[in-house]
mmCIF file of C-alpha atoms and ligand atoms in Angstrom:
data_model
loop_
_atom_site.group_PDB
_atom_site.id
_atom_site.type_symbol
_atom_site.label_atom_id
_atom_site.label_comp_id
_atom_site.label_asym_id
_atom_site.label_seq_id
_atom_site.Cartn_x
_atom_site.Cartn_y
_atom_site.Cartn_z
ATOM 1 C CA UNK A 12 0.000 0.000 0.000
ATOM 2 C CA UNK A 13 0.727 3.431 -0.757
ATOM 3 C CA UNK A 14 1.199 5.555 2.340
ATOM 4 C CA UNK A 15 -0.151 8.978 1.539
ATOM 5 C CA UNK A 16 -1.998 11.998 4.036
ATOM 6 C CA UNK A 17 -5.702 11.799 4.747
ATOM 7 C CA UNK A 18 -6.107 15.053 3.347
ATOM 8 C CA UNK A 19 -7.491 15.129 0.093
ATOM 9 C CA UNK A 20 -6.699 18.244 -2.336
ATOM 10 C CA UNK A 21 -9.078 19.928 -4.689
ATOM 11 C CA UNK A 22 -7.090 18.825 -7.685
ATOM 12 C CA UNK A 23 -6.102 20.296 -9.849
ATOM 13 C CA UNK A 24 -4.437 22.704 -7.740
ATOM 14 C CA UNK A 25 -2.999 26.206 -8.640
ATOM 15 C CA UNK A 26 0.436 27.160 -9.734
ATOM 16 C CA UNK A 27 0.627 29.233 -6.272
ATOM 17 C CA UNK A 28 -0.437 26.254 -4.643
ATOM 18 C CA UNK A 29 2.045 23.802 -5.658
ATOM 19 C CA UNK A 30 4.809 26.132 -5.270
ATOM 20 C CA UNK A 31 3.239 26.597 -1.415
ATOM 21 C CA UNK A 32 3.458 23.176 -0.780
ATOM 22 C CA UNK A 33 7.000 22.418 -2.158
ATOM 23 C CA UNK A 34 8.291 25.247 -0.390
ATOM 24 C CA UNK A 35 6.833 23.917 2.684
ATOM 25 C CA UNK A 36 8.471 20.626 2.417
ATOM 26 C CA UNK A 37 5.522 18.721 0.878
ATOM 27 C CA UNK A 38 5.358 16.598 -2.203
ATOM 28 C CA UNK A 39 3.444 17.888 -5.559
ATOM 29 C CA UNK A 40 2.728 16.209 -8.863
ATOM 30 C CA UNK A 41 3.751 18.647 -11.315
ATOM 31 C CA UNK A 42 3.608 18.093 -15.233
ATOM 32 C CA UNK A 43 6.641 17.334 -17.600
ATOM 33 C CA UNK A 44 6.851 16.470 -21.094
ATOM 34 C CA UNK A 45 7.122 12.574 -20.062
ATOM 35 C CA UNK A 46 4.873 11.587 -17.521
ATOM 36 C CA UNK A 47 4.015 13.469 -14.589
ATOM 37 C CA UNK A 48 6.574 13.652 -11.670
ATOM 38 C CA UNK A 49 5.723 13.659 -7.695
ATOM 39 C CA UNK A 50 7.946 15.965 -6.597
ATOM 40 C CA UNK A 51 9.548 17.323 -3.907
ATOM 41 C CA UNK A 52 12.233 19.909 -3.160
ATOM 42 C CA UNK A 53 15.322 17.803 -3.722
ATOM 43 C CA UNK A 54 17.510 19.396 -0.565
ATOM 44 C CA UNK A 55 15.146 18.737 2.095
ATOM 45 C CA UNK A 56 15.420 15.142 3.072
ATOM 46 C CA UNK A 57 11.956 14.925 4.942
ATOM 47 C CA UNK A 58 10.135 15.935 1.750
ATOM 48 C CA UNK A 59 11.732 13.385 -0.142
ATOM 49 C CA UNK A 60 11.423 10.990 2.209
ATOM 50 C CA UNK A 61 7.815 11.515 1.655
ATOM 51 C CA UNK A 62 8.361 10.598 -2.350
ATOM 52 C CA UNK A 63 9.169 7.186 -1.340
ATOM 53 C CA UNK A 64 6.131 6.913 1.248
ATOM 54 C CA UNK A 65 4.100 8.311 -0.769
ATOM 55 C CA UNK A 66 4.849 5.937 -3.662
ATOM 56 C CA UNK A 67 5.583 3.298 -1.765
ATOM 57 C CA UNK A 68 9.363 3.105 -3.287
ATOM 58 C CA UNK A 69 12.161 0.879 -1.950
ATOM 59 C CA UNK A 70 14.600 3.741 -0.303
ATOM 60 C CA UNK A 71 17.403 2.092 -2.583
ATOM 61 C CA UNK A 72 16.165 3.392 -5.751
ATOM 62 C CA UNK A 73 17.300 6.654 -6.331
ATOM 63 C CA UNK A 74 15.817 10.003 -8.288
ATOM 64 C CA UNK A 75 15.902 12.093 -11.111
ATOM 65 C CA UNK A 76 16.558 15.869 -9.909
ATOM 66 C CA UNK A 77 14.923 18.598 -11.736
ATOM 67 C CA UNK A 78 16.705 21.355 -13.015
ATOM 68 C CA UNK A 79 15.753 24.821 -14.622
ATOM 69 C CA UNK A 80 18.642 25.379 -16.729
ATOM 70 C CA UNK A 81 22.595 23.989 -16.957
ATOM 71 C CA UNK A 82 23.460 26.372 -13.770
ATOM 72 C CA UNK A 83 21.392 24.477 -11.342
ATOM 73 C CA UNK A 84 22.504 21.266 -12.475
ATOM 74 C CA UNK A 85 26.349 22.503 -12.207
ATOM 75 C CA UNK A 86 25.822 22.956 -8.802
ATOM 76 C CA UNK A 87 24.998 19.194 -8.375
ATOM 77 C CA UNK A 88 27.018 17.201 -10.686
ATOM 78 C CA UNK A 89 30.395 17.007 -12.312
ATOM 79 C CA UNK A 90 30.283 17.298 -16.178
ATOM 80 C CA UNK A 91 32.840 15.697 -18.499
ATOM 81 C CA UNK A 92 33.316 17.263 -21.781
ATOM 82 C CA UNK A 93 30.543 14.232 -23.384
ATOM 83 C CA UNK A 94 28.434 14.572 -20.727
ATOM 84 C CA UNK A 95 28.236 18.919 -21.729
ATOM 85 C CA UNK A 96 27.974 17.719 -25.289
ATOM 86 C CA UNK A 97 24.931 15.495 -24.261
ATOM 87 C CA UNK A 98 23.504 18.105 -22.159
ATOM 88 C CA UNK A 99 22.596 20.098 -25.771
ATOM 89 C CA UNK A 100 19.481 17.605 -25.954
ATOM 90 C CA UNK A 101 18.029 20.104 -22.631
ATOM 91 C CA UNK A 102 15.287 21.093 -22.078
ATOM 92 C CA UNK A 103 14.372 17.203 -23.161
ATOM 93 C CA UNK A 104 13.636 14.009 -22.114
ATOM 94 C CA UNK A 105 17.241 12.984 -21.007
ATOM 95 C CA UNK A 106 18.624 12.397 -17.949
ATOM 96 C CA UNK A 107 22.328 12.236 -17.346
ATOM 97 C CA UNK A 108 23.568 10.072 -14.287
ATOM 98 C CA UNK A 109 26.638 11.933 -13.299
ATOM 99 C CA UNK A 110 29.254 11.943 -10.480
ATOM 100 C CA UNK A 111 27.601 14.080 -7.463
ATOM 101 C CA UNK A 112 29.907 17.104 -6.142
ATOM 102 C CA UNK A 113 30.926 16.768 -2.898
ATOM 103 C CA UNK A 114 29.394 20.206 -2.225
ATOM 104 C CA UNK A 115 26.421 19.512 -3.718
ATOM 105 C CA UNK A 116 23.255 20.437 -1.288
ATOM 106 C CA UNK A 117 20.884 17.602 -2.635
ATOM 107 C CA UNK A 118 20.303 15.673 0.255
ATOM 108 C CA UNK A 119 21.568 11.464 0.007
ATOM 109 C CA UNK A 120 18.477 10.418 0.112
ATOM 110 C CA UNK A 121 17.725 11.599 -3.904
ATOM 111 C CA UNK A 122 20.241 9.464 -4.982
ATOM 112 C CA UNK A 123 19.756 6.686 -2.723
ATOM 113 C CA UNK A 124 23.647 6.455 -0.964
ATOM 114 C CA UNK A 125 25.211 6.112 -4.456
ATOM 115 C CA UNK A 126 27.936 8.754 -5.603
ATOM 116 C CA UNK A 127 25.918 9.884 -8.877
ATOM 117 C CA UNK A 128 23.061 11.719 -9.258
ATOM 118 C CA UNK A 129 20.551 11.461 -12.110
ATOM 119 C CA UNK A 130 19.747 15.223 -13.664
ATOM 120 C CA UNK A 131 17.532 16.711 -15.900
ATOM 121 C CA UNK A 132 16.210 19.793 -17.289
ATOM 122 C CA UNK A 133 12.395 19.481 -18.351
ATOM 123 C CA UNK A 134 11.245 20.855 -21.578
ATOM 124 C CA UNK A 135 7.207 21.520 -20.277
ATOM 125 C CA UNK A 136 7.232 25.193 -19.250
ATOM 126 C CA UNK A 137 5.497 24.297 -16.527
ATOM 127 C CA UNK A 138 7.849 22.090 -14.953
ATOM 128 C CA UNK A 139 10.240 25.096 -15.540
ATOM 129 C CA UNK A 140 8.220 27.678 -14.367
ATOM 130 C CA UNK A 141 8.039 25.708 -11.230
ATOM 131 C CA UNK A 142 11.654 24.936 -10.261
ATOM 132 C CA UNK A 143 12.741 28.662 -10.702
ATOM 133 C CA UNK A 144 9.579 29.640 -8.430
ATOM 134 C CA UNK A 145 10.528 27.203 -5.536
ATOM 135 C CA UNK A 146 14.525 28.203 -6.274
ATOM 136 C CA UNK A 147 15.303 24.610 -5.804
ATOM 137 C CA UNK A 148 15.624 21.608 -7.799
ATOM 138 C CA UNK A 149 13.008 19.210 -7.331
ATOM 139 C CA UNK A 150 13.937 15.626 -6.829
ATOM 140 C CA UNK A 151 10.526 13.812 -8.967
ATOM 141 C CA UNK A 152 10.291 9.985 -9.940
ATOM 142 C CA UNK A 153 7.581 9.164 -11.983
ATOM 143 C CA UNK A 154 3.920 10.154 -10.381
ATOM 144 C CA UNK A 155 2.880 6.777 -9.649
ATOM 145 C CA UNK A 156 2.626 4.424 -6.982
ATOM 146 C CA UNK A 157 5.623 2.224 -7.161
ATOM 147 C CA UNK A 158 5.426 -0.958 -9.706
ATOM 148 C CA UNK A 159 2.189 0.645 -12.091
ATOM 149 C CA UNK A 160 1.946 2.477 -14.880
ATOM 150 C CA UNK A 161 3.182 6.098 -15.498
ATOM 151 C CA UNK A 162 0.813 9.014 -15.586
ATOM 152 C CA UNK A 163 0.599 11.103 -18.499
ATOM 153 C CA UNK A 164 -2.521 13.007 -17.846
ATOM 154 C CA UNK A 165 -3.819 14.808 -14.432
ATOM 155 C CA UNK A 166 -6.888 12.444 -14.681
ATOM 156 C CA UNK A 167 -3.944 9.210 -13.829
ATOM 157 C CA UNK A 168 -2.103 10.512 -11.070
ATOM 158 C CA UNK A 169 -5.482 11.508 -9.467
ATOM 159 C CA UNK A 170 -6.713 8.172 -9.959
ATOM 160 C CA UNK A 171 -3.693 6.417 -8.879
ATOM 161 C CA UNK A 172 -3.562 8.363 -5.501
ATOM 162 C CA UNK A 173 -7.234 9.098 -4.901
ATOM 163 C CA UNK A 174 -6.709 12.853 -4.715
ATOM 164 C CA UNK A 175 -4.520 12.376 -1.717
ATOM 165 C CA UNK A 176 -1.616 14.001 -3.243
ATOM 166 C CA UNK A 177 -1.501 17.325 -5.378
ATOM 167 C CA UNK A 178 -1.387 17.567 -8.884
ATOM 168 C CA UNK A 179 -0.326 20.705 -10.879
ATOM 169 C CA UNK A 180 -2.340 20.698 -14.159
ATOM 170 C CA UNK A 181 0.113 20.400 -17.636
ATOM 171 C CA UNK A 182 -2.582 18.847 -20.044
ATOM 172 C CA UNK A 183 -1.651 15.613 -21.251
ATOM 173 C CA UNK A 184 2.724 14.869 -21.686
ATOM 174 C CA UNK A 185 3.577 15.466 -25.219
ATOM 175 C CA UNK A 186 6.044 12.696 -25.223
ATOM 176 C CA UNK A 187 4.011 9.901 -23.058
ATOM 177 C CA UNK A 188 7.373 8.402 -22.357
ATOM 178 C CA UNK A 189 9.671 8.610 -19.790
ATOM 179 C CA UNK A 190 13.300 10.290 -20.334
ATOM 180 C CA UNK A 191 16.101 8.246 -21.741
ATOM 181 C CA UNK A 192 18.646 7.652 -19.437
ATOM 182 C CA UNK A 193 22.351 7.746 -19.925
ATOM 183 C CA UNK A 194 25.100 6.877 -17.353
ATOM 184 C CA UNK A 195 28.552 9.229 -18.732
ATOM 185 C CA UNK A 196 31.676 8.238 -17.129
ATOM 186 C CA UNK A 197 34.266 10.663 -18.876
ATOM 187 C CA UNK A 198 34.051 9.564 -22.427
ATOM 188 C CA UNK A 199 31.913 6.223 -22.053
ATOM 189 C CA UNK A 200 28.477 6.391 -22.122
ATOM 190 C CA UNK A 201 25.820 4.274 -21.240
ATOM 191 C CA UNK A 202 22.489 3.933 -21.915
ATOM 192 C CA UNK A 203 20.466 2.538 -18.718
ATOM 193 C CA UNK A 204 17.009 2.816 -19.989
ATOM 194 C CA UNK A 205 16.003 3.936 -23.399
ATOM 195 C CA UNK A 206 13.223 6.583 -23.612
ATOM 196 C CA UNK A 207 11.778 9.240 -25.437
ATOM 197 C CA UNK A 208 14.965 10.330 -26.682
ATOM 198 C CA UNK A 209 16.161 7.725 -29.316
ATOM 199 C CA UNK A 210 19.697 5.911 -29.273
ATOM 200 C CA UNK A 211 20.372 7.186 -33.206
ATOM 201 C CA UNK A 212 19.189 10.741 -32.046
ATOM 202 C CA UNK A 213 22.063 10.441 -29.130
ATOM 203 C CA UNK A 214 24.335 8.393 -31.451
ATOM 204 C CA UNK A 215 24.064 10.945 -34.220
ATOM 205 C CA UNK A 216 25.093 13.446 -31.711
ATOM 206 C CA UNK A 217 28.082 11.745 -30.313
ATOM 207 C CA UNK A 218 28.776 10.370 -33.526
ATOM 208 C CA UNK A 219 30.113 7.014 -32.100
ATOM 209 C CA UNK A 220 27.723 4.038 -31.282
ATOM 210 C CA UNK A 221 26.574 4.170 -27.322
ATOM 211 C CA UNK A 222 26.479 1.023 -24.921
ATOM 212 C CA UNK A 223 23.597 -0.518 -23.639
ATOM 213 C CA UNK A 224 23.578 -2.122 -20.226
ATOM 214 C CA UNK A 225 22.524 -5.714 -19.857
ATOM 215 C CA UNK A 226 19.034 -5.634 -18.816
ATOM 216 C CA UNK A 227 18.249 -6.078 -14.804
ATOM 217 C CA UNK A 228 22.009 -5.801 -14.276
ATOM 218 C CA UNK A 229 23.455 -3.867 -11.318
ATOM 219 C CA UNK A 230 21.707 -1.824 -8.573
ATOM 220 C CA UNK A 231 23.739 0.671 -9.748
ATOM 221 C CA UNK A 232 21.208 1.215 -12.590
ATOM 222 C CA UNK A 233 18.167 0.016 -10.636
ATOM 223 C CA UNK A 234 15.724 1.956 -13.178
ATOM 224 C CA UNK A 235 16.600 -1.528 -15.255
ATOM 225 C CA UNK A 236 14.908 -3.886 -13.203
ATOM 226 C CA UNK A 237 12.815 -6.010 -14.733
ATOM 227 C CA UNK A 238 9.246 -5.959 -13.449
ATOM 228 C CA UNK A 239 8.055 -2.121 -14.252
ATOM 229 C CA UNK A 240 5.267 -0.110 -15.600
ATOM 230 C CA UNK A 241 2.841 -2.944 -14.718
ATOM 231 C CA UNK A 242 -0.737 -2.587 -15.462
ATOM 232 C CA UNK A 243 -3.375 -5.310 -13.077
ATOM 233 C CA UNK A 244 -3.765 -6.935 -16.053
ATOM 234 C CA UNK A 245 -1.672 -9.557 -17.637
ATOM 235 C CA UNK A 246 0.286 -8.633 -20.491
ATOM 236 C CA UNK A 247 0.576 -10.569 -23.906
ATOM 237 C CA UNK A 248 2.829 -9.604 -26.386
ATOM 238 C CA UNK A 249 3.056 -9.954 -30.509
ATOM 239 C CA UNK A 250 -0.518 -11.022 -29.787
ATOM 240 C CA UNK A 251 -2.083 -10.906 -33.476
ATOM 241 C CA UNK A 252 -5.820 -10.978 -32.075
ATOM 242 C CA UNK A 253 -7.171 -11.142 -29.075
ATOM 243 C CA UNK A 254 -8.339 -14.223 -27.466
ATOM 244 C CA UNK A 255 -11.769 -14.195 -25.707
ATOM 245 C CA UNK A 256 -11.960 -12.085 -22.468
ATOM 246 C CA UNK A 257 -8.548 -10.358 -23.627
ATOM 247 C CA UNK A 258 -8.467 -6.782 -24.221
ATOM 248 C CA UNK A 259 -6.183 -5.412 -27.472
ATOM 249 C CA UNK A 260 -3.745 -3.091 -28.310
ATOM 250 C CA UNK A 261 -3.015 -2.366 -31.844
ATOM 251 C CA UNK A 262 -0.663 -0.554 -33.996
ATOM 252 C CA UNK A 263 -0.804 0.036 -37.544
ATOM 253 C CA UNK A 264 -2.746 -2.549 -39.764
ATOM 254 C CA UNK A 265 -2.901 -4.838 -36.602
ATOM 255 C CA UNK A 266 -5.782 -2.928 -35.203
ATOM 256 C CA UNK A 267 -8.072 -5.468 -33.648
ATOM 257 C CA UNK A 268 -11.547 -5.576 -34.057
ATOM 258 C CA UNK A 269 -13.166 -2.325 -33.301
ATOM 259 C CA UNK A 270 -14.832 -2.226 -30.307
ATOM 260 C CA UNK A 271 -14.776 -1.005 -26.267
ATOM 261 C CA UNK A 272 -11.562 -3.726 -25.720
ATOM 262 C CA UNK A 273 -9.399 -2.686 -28.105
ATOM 263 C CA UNK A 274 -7.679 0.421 -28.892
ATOM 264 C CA UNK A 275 -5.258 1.345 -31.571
ATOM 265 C CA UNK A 276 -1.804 3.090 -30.660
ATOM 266 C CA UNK A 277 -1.384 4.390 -33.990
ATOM 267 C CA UNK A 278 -3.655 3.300 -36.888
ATOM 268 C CA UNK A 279 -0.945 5.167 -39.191
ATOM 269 C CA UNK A 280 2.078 3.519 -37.371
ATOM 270 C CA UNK A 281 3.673 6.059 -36.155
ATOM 271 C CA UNK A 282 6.132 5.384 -33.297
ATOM 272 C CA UNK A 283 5.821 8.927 -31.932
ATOM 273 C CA UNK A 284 2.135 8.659 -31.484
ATOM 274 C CA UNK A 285 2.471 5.505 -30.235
ATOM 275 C CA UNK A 286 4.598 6.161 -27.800
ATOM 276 C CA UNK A 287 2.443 9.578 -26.602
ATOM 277 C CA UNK A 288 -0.638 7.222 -26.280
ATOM 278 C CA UNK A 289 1.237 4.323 -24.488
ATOM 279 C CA UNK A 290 0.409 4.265 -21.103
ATOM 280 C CA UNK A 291 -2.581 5.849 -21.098
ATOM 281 C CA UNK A 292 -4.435 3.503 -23.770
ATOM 282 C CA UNK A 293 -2.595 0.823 -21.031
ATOM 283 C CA UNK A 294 -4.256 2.592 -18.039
ATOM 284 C CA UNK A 295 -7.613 2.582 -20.318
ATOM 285 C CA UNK A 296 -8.025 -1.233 -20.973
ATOM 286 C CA UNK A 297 -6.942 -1.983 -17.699
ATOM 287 C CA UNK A 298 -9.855 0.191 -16.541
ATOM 288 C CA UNK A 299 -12.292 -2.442 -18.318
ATOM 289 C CA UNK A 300 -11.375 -4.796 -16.245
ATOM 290 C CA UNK A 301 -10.188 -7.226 -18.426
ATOM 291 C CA UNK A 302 -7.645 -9.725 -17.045
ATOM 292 C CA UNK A 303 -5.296 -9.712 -20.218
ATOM 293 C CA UNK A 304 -4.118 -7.006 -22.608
ATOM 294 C CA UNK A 305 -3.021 -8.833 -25.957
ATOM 295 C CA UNK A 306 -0.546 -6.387 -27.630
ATOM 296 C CA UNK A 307 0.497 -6.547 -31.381
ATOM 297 C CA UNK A 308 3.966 -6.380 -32.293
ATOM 298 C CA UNK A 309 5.668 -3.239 -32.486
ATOM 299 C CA UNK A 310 8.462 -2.698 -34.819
ATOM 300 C CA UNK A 311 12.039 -2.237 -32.329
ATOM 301 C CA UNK A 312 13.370 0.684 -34.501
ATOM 302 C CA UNK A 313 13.368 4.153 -33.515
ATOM 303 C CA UNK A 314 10.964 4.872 -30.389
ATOM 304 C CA UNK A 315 10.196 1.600 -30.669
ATOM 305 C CA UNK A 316 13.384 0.335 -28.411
ATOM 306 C CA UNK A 317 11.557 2.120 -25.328
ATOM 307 C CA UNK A 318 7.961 1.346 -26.030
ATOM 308 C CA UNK A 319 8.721 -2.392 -26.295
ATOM 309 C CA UNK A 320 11.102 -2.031 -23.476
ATOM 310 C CA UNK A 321 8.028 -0.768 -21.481
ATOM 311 C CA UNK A 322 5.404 -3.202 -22.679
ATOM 312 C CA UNK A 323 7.820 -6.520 -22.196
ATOM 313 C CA UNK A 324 8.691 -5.010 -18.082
ATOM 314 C CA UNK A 325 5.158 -4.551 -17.963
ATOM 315 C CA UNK A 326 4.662 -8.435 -19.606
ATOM 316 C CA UNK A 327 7.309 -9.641 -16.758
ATOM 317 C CA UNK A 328 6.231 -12.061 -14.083
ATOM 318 C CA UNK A 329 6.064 -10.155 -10.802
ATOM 319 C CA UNK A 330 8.469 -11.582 -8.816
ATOM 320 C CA UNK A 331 8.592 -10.661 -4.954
ATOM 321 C CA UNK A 332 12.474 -9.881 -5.525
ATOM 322 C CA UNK A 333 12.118 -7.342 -8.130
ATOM 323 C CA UNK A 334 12.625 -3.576 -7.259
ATOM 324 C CA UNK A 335 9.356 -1.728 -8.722
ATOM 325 C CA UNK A 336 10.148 2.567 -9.510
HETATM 326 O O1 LIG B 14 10.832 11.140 -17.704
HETATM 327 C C1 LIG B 14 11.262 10.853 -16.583
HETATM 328 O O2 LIG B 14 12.426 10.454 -16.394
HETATM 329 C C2 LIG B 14 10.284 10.993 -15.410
HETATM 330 C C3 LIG B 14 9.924 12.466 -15.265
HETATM 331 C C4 LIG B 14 9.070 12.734 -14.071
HETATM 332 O O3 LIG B 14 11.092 13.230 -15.258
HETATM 333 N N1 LIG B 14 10.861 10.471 -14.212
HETATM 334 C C5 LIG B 14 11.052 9.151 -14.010
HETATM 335 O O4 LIG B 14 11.548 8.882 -12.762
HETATM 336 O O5 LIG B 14 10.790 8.305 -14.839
HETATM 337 P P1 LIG B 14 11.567 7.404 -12.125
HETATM 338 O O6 LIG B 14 12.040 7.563 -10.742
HETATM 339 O O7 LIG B 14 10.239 6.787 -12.305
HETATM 340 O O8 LIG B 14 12.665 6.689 -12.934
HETATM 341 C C6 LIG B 14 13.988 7.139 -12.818
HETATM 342 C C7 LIG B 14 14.941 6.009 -12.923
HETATM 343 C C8 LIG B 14 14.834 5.058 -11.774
HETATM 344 O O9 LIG B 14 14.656 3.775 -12.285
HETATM 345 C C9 LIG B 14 16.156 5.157 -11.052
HETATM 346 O O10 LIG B 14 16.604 3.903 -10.639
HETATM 347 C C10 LIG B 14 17.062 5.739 -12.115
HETATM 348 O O11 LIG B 14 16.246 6.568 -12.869
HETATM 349 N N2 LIG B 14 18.093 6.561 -11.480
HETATM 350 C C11 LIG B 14 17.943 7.744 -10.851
HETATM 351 N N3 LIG B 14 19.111 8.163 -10.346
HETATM 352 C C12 LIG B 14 20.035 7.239 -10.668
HETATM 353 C C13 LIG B 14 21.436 7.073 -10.415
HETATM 354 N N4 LIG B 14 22.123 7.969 -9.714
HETATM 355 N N5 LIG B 14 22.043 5.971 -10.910
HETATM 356 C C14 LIG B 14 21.344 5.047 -11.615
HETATM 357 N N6 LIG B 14 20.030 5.128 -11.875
HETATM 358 C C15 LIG B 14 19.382 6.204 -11.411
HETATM 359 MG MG1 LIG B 15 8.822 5.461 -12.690
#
């Protein structure tokens, strides 16, 4: 279970609002180009400890910190010449896992004891307007209770925490995806979770082929683990039709048979709306009810490295051992 207050907010709440309550040391959902973030003011170690209550996340895995611009996230981490080069994709959907600064005021709880921290600057004005009217960076994992799906409208984190936490109003995240994650060391580069940032869009930039780590490798990457992003249902993949009392996803010319348990993530096949309508087509069909969501294949090019990434952690057996985000 989820341990959040027993107040419950008249969501959504106002810009003044949400900048009152992270300035007061509380957590706030806040919009970013994504998924929505529960965040929290990333130097105050009670108000993140309330991220992981509130999500009910192991205290092990560590978070992204939100940045305004480059200067904030100078005064956090350490970056090599590759990582400054990468840092051209901000405002974006790219985090950068870089070594913390000793000085560095983000409390150890953001980054879980290790000696990185994850950093990103958010391209939803928003998300920006918000961090320079705290003054802080705000430490945000995705808005969701640990192990489901993540939100990409206001209508999904309310849902998923019954109004019990506040949400700041973005409309629905442009990308639908979360940020792609890269791990610099110096020159070598990492990728530990692909997102809504593609590897050729990174690779073009570096102009040298990245690495990928081994799925569900090392806790030093625990964003890899492999049970994530899991819907109640079951999850079937390269399903060509659905069988009976599945639900279907479709994409492309695989579209199912019309109807109020299927949906299509892209009659046209494209990856980018595919990936925008993701989770919340997921968060739809699991809303019928239906124990299993058959999903048609998705081609692995492009966008399509995270959005079968996604679907086949939320397709993995749920195994007590796993550590849920
Ligand atoms: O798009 C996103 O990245 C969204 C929005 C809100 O920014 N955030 C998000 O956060 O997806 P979260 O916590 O759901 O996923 C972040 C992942 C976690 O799996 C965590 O393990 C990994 O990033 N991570 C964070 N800091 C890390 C670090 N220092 N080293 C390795 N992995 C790290
Ligand atoms: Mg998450």
């Amino acid at each position: 279970m989820t341990r959040t207050t027993t107040r419950k907010f008249q969501n959504p709440v106002s810009f003044s609002q949400a900048v009152d309550l992270l300035k007061s040391g509380e957590v706030c959902a806040f919009p970013t180009e994504t998924v929505y973030g529960l965040g929290a003011d990333a130097f105050d170690a009670g108000a993140v400890l309330k991220i992981y209550q509130t999500k009910d996340r192991p205290s092990f895995n560590p978070l992204i910190v939100h940045c305004a611009h480059m200067n904030m996230a100078e005064k956090i981490v350490r970056f090599s010449p590759v990582a400054r080069k990468l840092a051209s994709f901000w405002p974006g959907a790219l985090t950068l896992v870089l070594p913390r600064l000793q000085e560095t005021r983000i409390c150890d709880l953001v980054s879980a004891g290790l000696g990185t921290v994850g950093v990103r600057v958010p391209a939803h004005p928003l998300a920006q307007e918000l961090i320079k009217a705290v003054g802080r960076p705000l430490a945000a994992p995705s808005a969701n209770p640990s192990g489901r799906l993540s939100p990409t409208s206001v209508g999904q984190v309310r849902h998923a925490f019954n109004d019990r936490v506040a949400v700041l109003d973005g409309a629905d995240c442009a990308a639908g995806l979360e940020s792609t994650i890269l791990g610099v060391e110096e020159e070598r580069v990492v990728q530990l979770r692909s997102g809504a940032i593609t590897r050729r869009e990174i690779e073009l930039l570096l102009d040298t082929e990245i690495e990928i780590a081994p799925a569900n490798t090392a806790i030093s990457a625990p964003g890899m683990m492999v049970s994530h992003y899991a819907p109640k249902a079951k999850i079937r993949l390269n399903a060509t039709r659905a069988e009976a009392g599945e639900a279907f996803l479709g994409f492309g010319g695989a579209g199912g048979t019309a109807g109020p348990l299927t949906k299509n993530l892209s009659p046209g096949g494209d990856l980018a709306e595919a990936a925008h309508n993701l989770f919340g087509f997921l968060h739809d069909l699991d809303a019928t009810g239906a124990s299993r969501i058959a999903v048609a294949p998705i081609p692995a090019a492009g966008l399509g490295e995270a959005i079968n990434d996604r679907l086949s952690r939320a397709a993995a057996p749920r195994k007590v051992e796993t550590v849920p985000e």
